[in-house]
C-alpha cells in the first residue's frame, strides 16, 4: 500500500510489517532511529518490541533534537545485540548522516574536505562497520542475514535540485541494495531491475516464512545462485508529489531495465542505459514507446490500493520545526493522479522550490528579516501557495508581532 508524504500521513494499522511477521514467529525485534522523520508517530514502530526514537543530545546546532549521529546509533545497536545475542533477532538500524547540510566529524571532514557528502557516507560506513565488528565478536556474523540499503540518493545540483524530495531522476531514486547472506563469501551482482519492495518477500523466503499476500515485491532469492533466471519485463513505479505544493503537476514515473518515463506537464522519456544522466528527452523520437510506458503507468495507478484517509497525521508546531531542521518541508500535497497536463511543469519551479526550502534554514538561524524578505518575493511569484503565508506567520510570531502573524494566517486561510 502507498503512503504519500511522510510528514502528512502515517502507516495504517491494516498494513503488515516485517517486524510484525517476525515478532509473531518468536524473533526479538528492535529498531534504532537516527532522525525525527521516522518518529513512531508515523506508524513505523508497528510490530517492533523496542523502537528507540528518542533524541537526547542536539546535533549540528539544530534548535530541535531531531537527529543523532551514526556513532550513537551504532552504540545503541551494539548494546541491543549484546542483550539479544542468544535469541533469534531482527534489528532495523536507521542512519541519517548523509543528508544536507553535510558536516561529517573528524577525521572524515578533513579527509573529504572537497566532498563533504562523500565524507558523510564514509563516516556512516565506519559506523555500520562498528556494528558488524560486534556481530563478529559475538560469533554471529557468519550466520546473520544483513541488508544495507537507502531510501533515496541526493541530486547534488543535477537538474537544478540541491538535495532530494522534488525530482525523480536517477540520482535521487537509484540506491544500493546489498544482501550479505549467511555462509556466503563470494560476491555477486544482480543485473536485473530490483526495488526496495523486493526486500520483504526475499527475507521471508530466506527465513522460510510465508510473505503476506498483499506484498507487491518480488522474491530475489532465485538470483542468488550461479544460474540466474533470465530477465523478465518489469516496471517499477516512482513518484514525487512535492511540486503539487506549489500548484504544479505531480511527477509520476515508470522505470524498466532500460527506459524511464515521467508523466508530468511536459512528459519525459530517457534511455537510462545510454543516457544515465537523463539529459536527452526522447519523447518526440520514441512516441510509441512513450505511449506503451504511459499505459503501463496508468494500469499501475489504477491497480494500486490508495491510502486510508484515517492515516492522516496532525503535526504540532514543534513537529513541523523538527522536519524543517532536517531539510524537509511539511505541507499539504495533491493526490490527484490524473494525467491533466494543464498545470505548471515542475521543471520550471525547481528554483522556486530551492528558495522556499532555504527559508526554513533562515528561520532556524533566527534570520527573520531575510526569511521574511524571501517569503514576500515568493508570494509575488506564486500568491496562491498558502504555505508561504504560514511561514510568514511563524516568522511574525517568533518576532513577537502577533497582529502581523494573524494577518498572514488569515491570508493563508484565504488562498
Tab-separated table of C-alpha atoms in Angstrom:
chain	number	residue	atom	x	y	z
A	1	UNK	CA	0.000	0.000	0.000
A	2	UNK	CA	1.092	3.546	-0.625
A	3	UNK	CA	1.550	6.250	1.966
A	4	UNK	CA	2.401	9.543	0.288
A	5	UNK	CA	4.353	12.293	2.028
A	6	UNK	CA	5.506	11.027	5.419
A	7	UNK	CA	5.062	14.439	7.029
A	8	UNK	CA	1.292	14.320	6.492
A	9	UNK	CA	0.428	10.638	6.787
A	10	UNK	CA	1.369	7.591	8.811
A	11	UNK	CA	1.455	3.880	8.080
A	12	UNK	CA	-2.038	2.496	8.625
A	13	UNK	CA	-2.530	-0.360	11.071
A	14	UNK	CA	-4.039	-2.500	8.320
A	15	UNK	CA	-0.567	-2.871	6.808
A	16	UNK	CA	1.590	-5.824	7.852
A	17	UNK	CA	5.225	-5.001	8.619
A	18	UNK	CA	8.256	-7.276	8.599
A	19	UNK	CA	8.597	-6.622	12.326
A	20	UNK	CA	5.085	-7.977	12.899
A	21	UNK	CA	5.786	-11.053	10.794
A	22	UNK	CA	8.949	-11.877	12.727
A	23	UNK	CA	7.633	-10.976	16.185
A	24	UNK	CA	4.816	-13.473	15.682
A	25	UNK	CA	7.453	-16.122	14.922
A	26	UNK	CA	9.446	-15.620	18.079
A	27	UNK	CA	12.041	-13.094	16.950
A	28	UNK	CA	13.204	-10.309	19.224
A	29	UNK	CA	12.569	-7.160	17.178
A	30	UNK	CA	14.142	-3.762	17.636
A	31	UNK	CA	14.666	-0.526	15.736
A	32	UNK	CA	17.097	2.314	16.381
A	33	UNK	CA	16.169	5.516	14.589
A	34	UNK	CA	18.511	8.392	13.777
A	35	UNK	CA	16.113	11.161	12.762
A	36	UNK	CA	12.683	12.523	13.506
A	37	UNK	CA	11.443	11.604	10.019
A	38	UNK	CA	10.936	8.034	11.312
A	39	UNK	CA	9.381	9.027	14.622
A	40	UNK	CA	6.907	6.491	15.977
A	41	UNK	CA	4.001	8.874	15.377
A	42	UNK	CA	4.256	7.935	11.687
A	43	UNK	CA	3.329	4.336	12.480
A	44	UNK	CA	6.668	2.795	11.553
A	45	UNK	CA	7.069	1.310	15.045
A	46	UNK	CA	4.315	-1.140	14.179
A	47	UNK	CA	5.354	-4.638	15.294
A	48	UNK	CA	8.640	-3.704	16.988
A	49	UNK	CA	9.115	-4.736	20.610
A	50	UNK	CA	11.524	-1.833	21.116
A	51	UNK	CA	11.660	1.318	18.982
A	52	UNK	CA	14.394	3.745	20.007
A	53	UNK	CA	13.436	7.103	18.505
A	54	UNK	CA	14.289	9.411	21.407
A	55	UNK	CA	16.920	12.041	20.672
A	56	UNK	CA	18.570	13.306	23.836
A	57	UNK	CA	21.505	15.329	22.521
A	58	UNK	CA	21.426	18.164	19.969
A	59	UNK	CA	23.338	17.628	16.733
A	60	UNK	CA	24.699	20.165	14.242
A	61	UNK	CA	23.399	23.101	16.305
A	62	UNK	CA	19.806	22.297	15.429
A	63	UNK	CA	17.205	24.038	17.518
A	64	UNK	CA	15.295	20.788	17.946
A	65	UNK	CA	16.748	17.433	18.913
A	66	UNK	CA	15.796	15.819	15.625
A	67	UNK	CA	18.816	13.741	14.706
A	68	UNK	CA	21.533	11.621	16.249
A	69	UNK	CA	24.960	10.858	14.862
A	70	UNK	CA	25.728	7.451	13.424
A	71	UNK	CA	28.157	6.637	16.231
A	72	UNK	CA	25.377	6.972	18.798
A	73	UNK	CA	23.061	4.814	16.700
A	74	UNK	CA	25.760	2.157	16.464
A	75	UNK	CA	26.362	2.336	20.222
A	76	UNK	CA	22.699	1.595	20.875
A	77	UNK	CA	22.862	-1.205	18.286
A	78	UNK	CA	25.857	-2.827	19.979
A	79	UNK	CA	24.042	-2.722	23.330
A	80	UNK	CA	20.913	-4.233	21.775
A	81	UNK	CA	22.872	-7.045	20.110
A	82	UNK	CA	24.639	-7.877	23.364
A	83	UNK	CA	21.299	-8.087	25.155
A	84	UNK	CA	19.710	-10.324	22.500
A	85	UNK	CA	22.747	-12.399	21.475
A	86	UNK	CA	21.125	-15.689	22.495
A	87	UNK	CA	17.833	-15.088	20.660
A	88	UNK	CA	16.566	-15.040	17.120
A	89	UNK	CA	16.625	-11.332	16.402
A	90	UNK	CA	15.681	-8.712	13.818
A	91	UNK	CA	17.277	-5.274	14.200
A	92	UNK	CA	16.453	-2.302	11.980
A	93	UNK	CA	19.121	0.415	12.016
A	94	UNK	CA	18.454	3.836	10.534
A	95	UNK	CA	21.400	6.148	9.784
A	96	UNK	CA	20.743	9.735	8.727
A	97	UNK	CA	24.159	11.401	8.447
A	98	UNK	CA	24.420	11.659	4.616
A	99	UNK	CA	21.852	14.470	4.450
A	100	UNK	CA	22.217	18.153	3.711
A	101	UNK	CA	23.882	20.017	5.354
A	102	UNK	CA	26.919	17.772	5.112
A	103	UNK	CA	29.024	18.033	8.278
A	104	UNK	CA	30.978	14.813	8.836
A	105	UNK	CA	33.029	14.655	12.041
A	106	UNK	CA	36.798	14.369	12.041
A	107	UNK	CA	38.807	12.774	10.581
A	108	UNK	CA	36.272	12.484	7.754
A	109	UNK	CA	35.770	16.243	7.452
A	110	UNK	CA	39.465	16.720	6.664
A	111	UNK	CA	39.859	13.614	4.515
A	112	UNK	CA	36.877	14.594	2.370
A	113	UNK	CA	37.165	18.377	2.548
A	114	UNK	CA	36.406	18.655	-1.181
A	115	UNK	CA	33.358	16.372	-0.996
A	116	UNK	CA	31.638	16.510	2.377
A	117	UNK	CA	28.774	14.355	1.117
A	118	UNK	CA	31.299	11.575	0.470
A	119	UNK	CA	32.654	12.278	3.939
A	120	UNK	CA	29.215	11.683	5.435
A	121	UNK	CA	28.952	8.397	3.534
A	122	UNK	CA	32.421	7.300	4.681
A	123	UNK	CA	31.516	8.159	8.273
A	124	UNK	CA	28.274	6.186	8.030
A	125	UNK	CA	30.187	3.258	6.539
A	126	UNK	CA	32.535	3.431	9.525
A	127	UNK	CA	29.578	3.384	11.935
A	128	UNK	CA	27.993	0.387	10.224
A	129	UNK	CA	31.370	-1.314	10.493
A	130	UNK	CA	31.212	-0.952	14.274
A	131	UNK	CA	28.006	-2.999	14.312
A	132	UNK	CA	29.485	-5.641	12.016
A	133	UNK	CA	32.508	-5.939	14.298
A	134	UNK	CA	30.172	-6.562	17.243
A	135	UNK	CA	28.450	-9.344	15.317
A	136	UNK	CA	31.856	-10.926	14.681
A	137	UNK	CA	32.814	-10.549	18.345
A	138	UNK	CA	29.610	-12.369	19.327
A	139	UNK	CA	30.236	-15.095	16.766
A	140	UNK	CA	27.048	-14.167	14.902
A	141	UNK	CA	28.353	-12.538	11.734
A	142	UNK	CA	28.587	-15.630	9.530
A	143	UNK	CA	25.057	-16.784	10.377
A	144	UNK	CA	23.392	-13.370	10.114
A	145	UNK	CA	21.432	-12.039	7.146
A	146	UNK	CA	22.443	-8.393	6.691
A	147	UNK	CA	20.782	-5.965	4.287
A	148	UNK	CA	22.159	-2.493	3.566
A	149	UNK	CA	20.093	-0.057	1.538
A	150	UNK	CA	18.879	3.542	1.343
A	151	UNK	CA	15.558	5.210	0.650
A	152	UNK	CA	16.951	7.868	-1.697
A	153	UNK	CA	20.072	9.481	-3.069
A	154	UNK	CA	20.980	13.150	-3.429
A	155	UNK	CA	20.706	15.251	-6.585
A	156	UNK	CA	23.751	17.401	-5.677
A	157	UNK	CA	22.741	20.106	-8.138
A	158	UNK	CA	21.826	17.869	-11.080
A	159	UNK	CA	18.756	19.139	-12.922
A	160	UNK	CA	18.860	22.128	-10.566
A	161	UNK	CA	17.906	20.352	-7.332
A	162	UNK	CA	20.181	20.606	-4.309
A	163	UNK	CA	19.246	17.506	-2.332
A	164	UNK	CA	16.132	15.316	-2.759
A	165	UNK	CA	12.298	15.125	-2.437
A	166	UNK	CA	11.480	17.125	-5.601
A	167	UNK	CA	12.585	15.305	-8.779
A	168	UNK	CA	12.559	11.571	-9.568
A	169	UNK	CA	15.704	11.457	-11.668
A	170	UNK	CA	18.168	8.595	-11.154
A	171	UNK	CA	20.478	10.266	-8.582
A	172	UNK	CA	17.505	10.544	-6.231
A	173	UNK	CA	15.866	7.147	-6.746
A	174	UNK	CA	18.713	4.740	-7.598
A	175	UNK	CA	20.036	3.341	-4.320
A	176	UNK	CA	22.258	0.481	-3.156
A	177	UNK	CA	20.664	-2.812	-2.135
A	178	UNK	CA	23.206	-5.201	-0.612
A	179	UNK	CA	22.462	-8.646	0.835
A	180	UNK	CA	25.055	-10.425	2.997
A	181	UNK	CA	23.782	-13.999	3.082
A	182	UNK	CA	24.563	-16.440	5.900
A	183	UNK	CA	27.553	-18.558	4.964
A	184	UNK	CA	28.197	-16.748	1.672
A	185	UNK	CA	31.506	-15.023	0.979
A	186	UNK	CA	31.610	-14.879	-2.823
A	187	UNK	CA	30.318	-11.530	-4.170
A	188	UNK	CA	27.683	-11.498	-6.884
A	189	UNK	CA	25.816	-8.739	-8.706
A	190	UNK	CA	22.223	-8.968	-9.886
A	191	UNK	CA	21.976	-7.128	-13.166
A	192	UNK	CA	18.201	-7.077	-13.402
A	193	UNK	CA	15.879	-4.327	-12.183
A	194	UNK	CA	15.027	-4.635	-8.493
A	195	UNK	CA	13.323	-2.390	-5.952
A	196	UNK	CA	13.000	-1.861	-2.226
A	197	UNK	CA	9.587	-3.532	-2.399
A	198	UNK	CA	11.515	-6.772	-3.016
A	199	UNK	CA	13.084	-6.829	0.453
A	200	UNK	CA	10.175	-8.312	2.419
A	201	UNK	CA	9.370	-11.211	0.042
A	202	UNK	CA	13.081	-12.014	-0.250
A	203	UNK	CA	13.654	-12.002	3.513
A	204	UNK	CA	10.569	-14.124	4.074
A	205	UNK	CA	11.743	-16.722	1.570
A	206	UNK	CA	15.264	-16.827	3.028
A	207	UNK	CA	13.849	-17.332	6.528
A	208	UNK	CA	11.277	-19.884	5.427
A	209	UNK	CA	8.391	-17.586	6.309
A	210	UNK	CA	5.295	-17.055	4.191
A	211	UNK	CA	5.066	-13.485	2.919
A	212	UNK	CA	1.745	-11.636	3.299
A	213	UNK	CA	-0.497	-11.932	0.258
A	214	UNK	CA	-0.659	-8.161	-0.204
A	215	UNK	CA	3.109	-7.798	-0.667
A	216	UNK	CA	3.799	-6.409	-4.147
A	217	UNK	CA	7.505	-7.129	-4.344
A	218	UNK	CA	9.438	-9.980	-5.881
A	219	UNK	CA	11.455	-12.716	-4.179
A	220	UNK	CA	15.050	-12.175	-5.294
A	221	UNK	CA	16.482	-15.376	-3.806
A	222	UNK	CA	16.479	-17.251	-7.163
A	223	UNK	CA	19.069	-14.711	-8.341
A	224	UNK	CA	21.456	-15.583	-5.505
A	225	UNK	CA	22.711	-18.746	-7.200
A	226	UNK	CA	25.186	-19.207	-10.027
A	227	UNK	CA	22.450	-19.742	-12.609
A	228	UNK	CA	20.374	-16.576	-12.513
A	229	UNK	CA	16.929	-16.682	-14.130
A	230	UNK	CA	16.577	-14.826	-17.400
A	231	UNK	CA	15.402	-11.244	-17.221
A	232	UNK	CA	11.673	-10.561	-17.386
A	233	UNK	CA	9.952	-7.348	-18.330
A	234	UNK	CA	9.443	-5.393	-15.151
A	235	UNK	CA	8.035	-1.967	-14.393
A	236	UNK	CA	8.798	-0.131	-11.155
A	237	UNK	CA	6.828	2.927	-10.085
A	238	UNK	CA	8.234	6.148	-8.635
A	239	UNK	CA	6.657	9.492	-7.812
A	240	UNK	CA	7.104	12.931	-6.363
A	241	UNK	CA	4.093	14.908	-5.219
A	242	UNK	CA	6.212	17.716	-3.772
A	243	UNK	CA	5.676	20.015	-6.803
A	244	UNK	CA	1.927	19.950	-6.156
A	245	UNK	CA	2.532	22.072	-3.048
A	246	UNK	CA	3.293	24.929	-5.399
A	247	UNK	CA	0.398	24.273	-7.749
A	248	UNK	CA	2.498	22.343	-10.257
A	249	UNK	CA	1.821	18.894	-11.674
A	250	UNK	CA	2.947	15.734	-9.920
A	251	UNK	CA	5.843	13.644	-11.206
A	252	UNK	CA	4.717	10.064	-11.842
A	253	UNK	CA	7.383	7.736	-13.189
A	254	UNK	CA	7.873	4.247	-14.555
A	255	UNK	CA	11.284	2.571	-14.765
A	256	UNK	CA	12.364	-0.520	-16.704
A	257	UNK	CA	15.786	-2.096	-17.194
A	258	UNK	CA	16.488	0.466	-19.898
A	259	UNK	CA	13.780	3.106	-20.032
A	260	UNK	CA	12.287	5.701	-17.746
A	261	UNK	CA	9.044	7.514	-18.469
A	262	UNK	CA	7.984	10.538	-16.419
A	263	UNK	CA	4.399	11.740	-16.664
A	264	UNK	CA	4.002	15.447	-15.983
A	265	UNK	CA	3.039	18.605	-17.868
A	266	UNK	CA	5.871	18.081	-20.357
A	267	UNK	CA	6.402	14.297	-20.243
A	268	UNK	CA	9.890	12.836	-20.437
A	269	UNK	CA	11.393	9.620	-21.802
A	270	UNK	CA	15.006	8.606	-21.167
A	271	UNK	CA	17.258	5.742	-22.165
A	272	UNK	CA	18.909	5.338	-18.760
A	273	UNK	CA	21.456	2.850	-20.111
A	274	UNK	CA	22.869	5.148	-22.786
A	275	UNK	CA	21.966	8.399	-21.023
A	276	UNK	CA	22.443	7.766	-17.308
A	277	UNK	CA	22.346	11.499	-16.508
A	278	UNK	CA	18.944	11.869	-18.213
A	279	UNK	CA	19.907	14.816	-20.364
A	280	UNK	CA	18.188	13.859	-23.644
A	281	UNK	CA	14.406	13.613	-23.627
A	282	UNK	CA	13.487	11.052	-26.315
A	283	UNK	CA	9.740	11.586	-26.145
A	284	UNK	CA	9.477	13.065	-29.646
A	285	UNK	CA	11.787	10.426	-31.119
A	286	UNK	CA	10.087	7.460	-29.427
A	287	UNK	CA	6.367	8.326	-29.199
A	288	UNK	CA	5.185	4.709	-29.432
A	289	UNK	CA	7.459	3.544	-26.622
A	290	UNK	CA	6.378	6.500	-24.517
A	291	UNK	CA	2.726	5.621	-25.094
A	292	UNK	CA	3.286	1.996	-24.081
A	293	UNK	CA	5.003	3.055	-20.860
A	294	UNK	CA	2.291	5.608	-20.161
A	295	UNK	CA	-0.335	2.874	-20.492
A	296	UNK	CA	1.567	0.657	-18.039
A	297	UNK	CA	1.809	3.590	-15.646
A	298	UNK	CA	-1.952	4.095	-15.811
A	299	UNK	CA	-2.521	0.412	-15.088
A	300	UNK	CA	-0.288	0.530	-12.020
A	301	UNK	CA	-2.061	3.597	-10.668
A	302	UNK	CA	-5.479	2.046	-11.264
A	303	UNK	CA	-4.485	-1.195	-9.517
A	304	UNK	CA	-2.785	0.414	-6.544
A	305	UNK	CA	-4.728	0.488	-3.314
A	306	UNK	CA	-4.947	4.086	-2.110
A	307	UNK	CA	-4.121	5.082	1.427
A	308	UNK	CA	-6.862	5.243	4.051
A	309	UNK	CA	-7.597	8.885	4.954
A	310	UNK	CA	-7.677	7.853	8.618
A	311	UNK	CA	-3.876	7.702	8.488
A	312	UNK	CA	-3.619	11.493	8.348
A	313	UNK	CA	-1.173	12.899	10.905
A	314	UNK	CA	-1.772	16.256	12.560
A	315	UNK	CA	1.631	17.792	13.254
A	316	UNK	CA	2.102	20.337	16.008
A	317	UNK	CA	4.370	23.351	15.595
A	318	UNK	CA	7.343	21.621	17.205
A	319	UNK	CA	6.998	18.622	14.881
A	320	UNK	CA	6.949	20.874	11.826
A	321	UNK	CA	10.054	22.709	13.016
A	322	UNK	CA	11.838	19.415	13.583
A	323	UNK	CA	11.123	18.385	9.998
A	324	UNK	CA	12.270	21.773	8.739
A	325	UNK	CA	15.512	21.445	10.697
A	326	UNK	CA	16.189	18.234	8.765
A	327	UNK	CA	15.538	19.869	5.406
A	328	UNK	CA	12.002	18.583	4.870
A	329	UNK	CA	9.018	20.743	4.017
A	330	UNK	CA	5.766	19.821	5.710
A	331	UNK	CA	2.583	20.821	3.947
A	332	UNK	CA	-0.397	19.541	2.039
A	333	UNK	CA	0.121	17.795	-1.259
A	334	UNK	CA	-2.293	16.940	-4.026
A	335	UNK	CA	-3.073	13.261	-4.597
A	336	UNK	CA	-4.767	13.839	-7.945
A	337	UNK	CA	-3.320	11.135	-10.172
A	338	UNK	CA	-4.967	12.014	-13.464
A	339	UNK	CA	-2.838	12.949	-16.441
A	340	UNK	CA	-4.079	16.514	-16.721
A	341	UNK	CA	-1.244	18.458	-18.325
A	342	UNK	CA	-2.638	21.944	-17.776
A	343	UNK	CA	-0.653	22.627	-14.585
A	344	UNK	CA	2.796	24.159	-14.360
A	345	UNK	CA	5.676	21.829	-15.100
A	346	UNK	CA	7.819	21.020	-12.019
A	347	UNK	CA	10.973	21.641	-14.049
A	348	UNK	CA	10.015	25.302	-14.225
A	349	UNK	CA	9.677	25.607	-10.440
A	350	UNK	CA	12.794	23.893	-9.118
A	351	UNK	CA	14.439	27.244	-8.329
A	352	UNK	CA	11.285	28.316	-6.508
A	353	UNK	CA	11.419	25.071	-4.520
A	354	UNK	CA	15.078	25.531	-3.560
A	355	UNK	CA	14.485	29.098	-2.412
A	356	UNK	CA	11.354	28.106	-0.494
A	357	UNK	CA	13.283	25.409	1.382
A	358	UNK	CA	16.069	27.864	2.222
A	359	UNK	CA	13.656	29.954	4.294
A	360	UNK	CA	13.395	27.146	6.841
A	361	UNK	CA	17.148	27.315	7.463
A	362	UNK	CA	16.962	31.076	7.867
A	363	UNK	CA	14.140	30.772	10.393
A	364	UNK	CA	16.059	28.166	12.390
A	365	UNK	CA	19.057	30.514	12.382
A	366	UNK	CA	16.768	33.353	13.533
A	367	UNK	CA	17.484	35.342	10.379
A	368	UNK	CA	13.886	36.501	10.421
A	369	UNK	CA	14.191	39.648	8.320
A	370	UNK	CA	15.943	37.810	5.487
A	371	UNK	CA	13.434	34.954	5.658
A	372	UNK	CA	10.532	37.426	5.559
A	373	UNK	CA	12.025	39.182	2.541
A	374	UNK	CA	12.353	35.909	0.644
A	375	UNK	CA	8.801	34.908	1.537
A	376	UNK	CA	7.491	38.200	0.201
A	377	UNK	CA	9.328	37.632	-3.077
A	378	UNK	CA	7.946	34.101	-3.329
A	379	UNK	CA	4.433	35.353	-2.621
A	380	UNK	CA	4.710	37.771	-5.528
A	381	UNK	CA	5.651	34.882	-7.824
A	382	UNK	CA	3.005	32.412	-6.637
A	383	UNK	CA	0.441	34.147	-4.424
A	384	UNK	CA	-1.756	31.017	-4.272
A	385	UNK	CA	0.820	28.950	-2.324
A	386	UNK	CA	-0.628	29.183	1.171
A	387	UNK	CA	2.440	27.607	2.826
A	388	UNK	CA	4.343	30.838	2.153
A	389	UNK	CA	1.940	32.730	4.402
A	390	UNK	CA	2.196	30.004	7.046
A	391	UNK	CA	5.961	30.564	7.092
A	392	UNK	CA	5.410	34.305	7.368
A	393	UNK	CA	3.036	33.633	10.259
A	394	UNK	CA	5.784	31.708	12.051
A	395	UNK	CA	8.294	34.484	11.423
A	396	UNK	CA	5.986	37.162	12.794
A	397	UNK	CA	5.174	35.070	15.854
A	398	UNK	CA	8.864	34.440	16.566
A	399	UNK	CA	9.391	38.211	16.376
A	400	UNK	CA	6.522	38.808	18.788
A	401	UNK	CA	4.408	40.644	16.201
A	402	UNK	CA	1.129	38.821	16.762
A	403	UNK	CA	-1.007	41.258	14.774
A	404	UNK	CA	1.118	40.600	11.707
A	405	UNK	CA	1.035	36.885	12.438
A	406	UNK	CA	-2.769	36.913	12.450
A	407	UNK	CA	-2.803	38.869	9.199
A	408	UNK	CA	-0.533	36.329	7.483
A	409	UNK	CA	-2.550	33.438	8.875
A	410	UNK	CA	-5.771	34.922	7.551
A	411	UNK	CA	-4.130	35.268	4.156
A	412	UNK	CA	-3.102	31.598	4.274
A	413	UNK	CA	-6.698	30.633	5.004
A	414	UNK	CA	-7.972	32.793	2.155
A	415	UNK	CA	-5.784	31.200	-0.506
